[in-house]
XYZ file of C-alpha atoms in Angstrom:
276
model
C -36.847 33.862 34.836
C -36.863 30.288 36.123
C -38.795 27.802 33.988
C -40.776 25.109 35.395
C -40.202 21.446 33.587
C -36.696 22.483 32.021
C -33.174 22.895 32.885
C -32.074 26.409 34.125
C -28.542 27.547 34.525
C -28.844 29.596 37.772
C -26.320 31.601 40.233
C -25.775 30.480 43.651
C -27.363 32.996 45.736
C -26.907 32.113 49.333
C -26.293 28.772 51.506
C -28.849 27.961 54.333
C -29.219 24.762 56.613
C -31.776 23.296 54.165
C -29.475 23.683 50.862
C -28.340 26.235 48.335
C -30.900 29.042 47.215
C -30.250 29.598 43.338
C -31.698 32.310 40.921
C -31.607 35.912 40.204
C -32.595 39.099 41.477
C -36.184 38.535 41.128
C -36.544 34.752 41.373
C -34.995 32.028 43.627
C -35.332 28.303 44.210
C -33.913 25.734 46.579
C -31.491 23.136 45.900
C -31.880 20.637 48.808
C -28.893 19.613 50.623
C -28.832 16.198 49.118
C -28.205 17.490 45.708
C -25.579 20.256 46.602
C -22.226 19.565 45.249
C -19.252 19.156 47.390
C -17.305 22.141 46.254
C -19.180 25.288 45.382
C -18.780 29.302 45.778
C -21.551 32.030 46.398
C -21.835 33.506 42.705
C -21.089 30.119 40.835
C -23.521 28.941 38.344
C -25.275 25.519 38.511
C -27.517 23.802 35.690
C -30.440 22.278 37.526
C -33.958 20.797 36.810
C -36.808 22.832 38.260
C -40.264 21.104 39.192
C -42.687 21.267 42.022
C -42.425 19.351 45.250
C -44.820 17.398 46.999
C -46.002 20.791 48.540
C -46.458 22.108 44.940
C -43.391 24.515 45.551
C -40.821 24.943 42.915
C -37.575 22.974 43.685
C -34.247 22.488 42.018
C -32.443 19.008 41.349
C -29.315 17.810 40.059
C -31.356 14.422 38.854
C -32.182 14.166 35.277
C -35.780 13.333 34.226
C -36.552 11.018 31.545
C -38.508 14.097 29.629
C -38.780 17.917 30.134
C -42.060 20.081 29.782
C -43.378 20.245 25.878
C -41.870 16.908 25.025
C -43.041 13.282 24.596
C -42.004 10.034 26.462
C -42.755 6.374 27.077
C -43.382 6.153 30.542
C -44.525 3.600 33.398
C -47.094 4.092 35.762
C -45.914 3.570 39.492
C -49.325 4.046 41.182
C -52.867 5.207 40.751
C -55.355 6.924 43.015
C -58.597 8.784 42.980
C -57.324 11.634 40.986
C -55.388 9.863 38.281
C -52.293 7.891 37.423
C -48.578 9.053 38.409
C -45.711 7.973 36.095
C -42.288 7.443 37.180
C -39.978 9.778 35.323
C -36.768 9.747 37.184
C -37.467 12.100 39.828
C -38.722 11.913 43.571
C -42.316 13.133 42.955
C -44.071 11.135 40.124
C -45.688 13.091 37.272
C -49.452 13.299 37.415
C -51.877 12.198 34.498
C -55.470 13.022 35.065
C -58.175 10.462 34.310
C -59.385 13.081 31.511
C -55.745 12.980 29.922
C -55.811 9.369 29.710
C -56.746 8.092 26.153
C -57.300 4.603 27.882
C -57.521 3.827 31.551
C -53.954 3.460 32.748
C -52.758 0.448 34.578
C -49.970 0.170 37.463
C -46.808 -1.282 35.833
C -47.597 -0.570 32.190
C -45.901 1.990 29.928
C -47.615 4.621 28.194
C -46.512 7.105 25.441
C -47.444 10.708 27.126
C -46.880 14.292 26.274
C -45.816 16.648 29.144
C -47.212 19.907 29.525
C -47.814 22.996 32.077
C -51.254 23.384 33.031
C -52.380 26.794 32.661
C -55.109 26.559 35.553
C -53.122 24.889 38.198
C -49.307 25.528 36.929
C -48.863 21.852 37.521
C -46.569 19.786 35.141
C -48.934 16.950 34.026
C -49.024 14.322 31.142
C -51.387 13.242 28.900
C -51.699 10.034 27.014
C -54.046 12.084 24.432
C -50.989 13.045 22.494
C -52.600 13.882 19.078
C -54.102 16.875 20.663
C -50.757 18.471 20.892
C -49.753 17.592 17.355
C -51.002 19.439 14.150
C -50.517 18.789 10.538
C -52.120 22.031 9.475
C -48.966 24.125 8.732
C -46.646 21.747 7.056
C -43.313 23.477 5.497
C -41.662 20.152 5.148
C -40.699 18.796 1.811
C -40.260 15.200 0.361
C -36.831 13.777 1.083
C -36.078 15.996 4.059
C -34.625 14.725 7.223
C -36.757 15.116 10.377
C -36.415 14.570 13.862
C -38.590 11.642 15.265
C -40.155 10.067 18.526
C -41.477 6.672 18.138
C -44.971 6.500 19.340
C -47.599 3.735 19.660
C -47.589 0.802 17.545
C -50.684 0.429 15.051
C -51.958 -2.308 12.823
C -50.000 -1.044 9.827
C -46.886 0.699 11.646
C -45.696 3.168 13.915
C -47.101 6.357 14.736
C -44.276 9.042 15.154
C -43.681 12.692 16.307
C -41.836 14.652 13.966
C -39.958 17.673 14.536
C -41.985 17.416 17.906
C -45.047 19.063 16.171
C -46.412 16.849 13.244
C -47.781 13.542 13.416
C -46.441 10.683 10.796
C -46.352 7.078 10.034
C -43.942 4.426 9.585
C -45.246 1.566 7.630
C -44.155 -1.875 8.547
C -43.385 -2.341 4.970
C -40.745 0.132 5.041
C -38.981 -1.140 7.809
C -36.039 -3.473 7.252
C -36.083 -4.748 11.122
C -39.176 -4.166 13.489
C -37.134 -3.341 16.488
C -38.659 0.097 17.406
C -39.808 0.920 20.931
C -41.946 3.654 21.633
C -39.940 6.837 22.980
C -37.223 5.926 20.911
C -35.584 9.093 19.353
C -33.930 9.004 15.765
C -33.577 11.212 12.636
C -35.779 9.993 9.423
C -36.999 11.090 6.355
C -40.293 12.368 4.519
C -41.306 9.895 1.891
C -44.494 11.533 0.780
C -46.792 14.335 1.984
C -50.272 12.973 1.124
C -53.116 15.190 -0.368
C -54.823 15.183 3.553
C -51.498 16.380 4.959
C -50.594 12.899 6.599
C -46.918 12.203 6.549
C -45.549 9.224 5.465
C -41.966 8.436 6.943
C -38.933 6.255 6.404
C -35.823 5.474 8.429
C -33.526 5.490 5.426
C -32.935 8.195 3.023
C -35.241 7.656 0.074
C -33.484 5.513 -2.471
C -32.161 3.094 0.094
C -34.914 0.751 0.060
C -34.082 -0.033 -3.748
C -30.622 -1.574 -2.833
C -30.548 -4.869 -3.543
C -30.746 -7.538 -0.462
C -27.003 -8.122 -0.060
C -26.372 -4.437 -0.111
C -28.997 -3.870 2.317
C -27.535 -6.084 4.488
C -23.930 -4.396 4.229
C -25.993 -1.259 4.832
C -27.665 -2.351 7.794
C -24.270 -3.557 9.054
C -22.873 -0.154 8.623
C -25.781 1.609 10.539
C -25.193 -0.960 13.591
C -21.670 -0.086 13.633
C -21.589 3.453 13.643
C -21.082 3.893 10.046
C -18.134 1.392 9.656
C -16.910 -1.950 8.763
C -13.367 -2.997 8.741
C -13.748 -5.137 5.721
C -12.541 -4.439 1.985
C -11.653 -6.256 -1.381
C -8.438 -7.505 0.410
C -10.233 -8.938 3.060
C -9.854 -12.521 3.911
C -13.017 -14.387 2.597
C -13.635 -16.061 6.169
C -13.451 -12.618 7.577
C -16.260 -11.448 5.260
C -18.104 -14.625 5.985
C -17.806 -14.427 9.590
C -19.101 -10.927 9.916
C -21.657 -10.689 6.859
C -22.610 -14.263 6.101
C -21.500 -13.992 2.683
C -19.010 -14.929 0.050
C -16.075 -12.596 -0.822
C -17.826 -12.465 -4.558
C -20.926 -11.532 -3.256
C -19.644 -8.862 -0.851
C -17.603 -7.016 -3.710
C -20.561 -6.917 -5.962
C -22.665 -5.727 -3.171
C -20.300 -2.980 -2.181
C -19.679 -1.816 -5.753
C -23.541 -1.269 -5.845
C -23.518 1.072 -2.511
C -20.503 2.948 -3.864
C -21.882 3.411 -7.247
C -24.820 4.928 -5.438
C -22.667 7.020 -3.371
C -23.841 5.520 -0.351
C -20.355 4.554 0.679
C -16.784 5.513 0.522
C -14.090 2.771 0.205
C -11.000 3.586 2.440
C -7.684 1.405 3.211
C -9.227 0.346 6.285
C -12.444 -0.804 5.289
C -15.780 0.832 4.279
C -17.603 3.971 5.437
C -21.197 5.229 5.258
C -21.536 8.415 3.684
């Protein structure tokens, strides 16, 4: 079965003047000539994204959209007509947002946090900025300190709304952020800090306990995260190198590293320090 709005790995069935037809014994879809690879054989398989063309017919492409069906993204409005707004999602045909699915009236050139779904009535891929309707905190099976997948949503007065494991709604408070450099649509890992009695989820980006690290240790920790978990400094490093990289003295550096090591947050090797 060919899934609309998803990547499909399909067999090359036949070569025609307009492109390759891909599929199985029951369904097929056209991969237009502009996306056909230079070298292929009938019977080979290709991984393609399938969506609907301007005439609402399924079509395959090797282009990679910014988002697939049943997922969230932060997309820019390309144009608006009498039916709704159209978002740039990396494909030739823009993604439709009906007026009824707009939390606020959209404007050309602005970006919005949306959810992409397949409309049951029209069988079209559409987006909605009324994202909360696709999230639920009723059946939470998560636990405090558990690592979760996050998608950063819209900014509020007290923090960032986040999608947790693509299903739940959570919040990262500004007071729990060491740096306010998040962008809607960013994907990252986080942790459950608290599950409130009303089932609201408080989220943090650092494993609970890291926030209690003293400032200089926190500075080293942030630098480790920014450098893929490694800094080429140790207790024998030149003081000027430590000051250049971290902006602190060697004495302070050794004390801060010692605290991180004691908490088993880092490990110390001959070539530097690593984030556990």
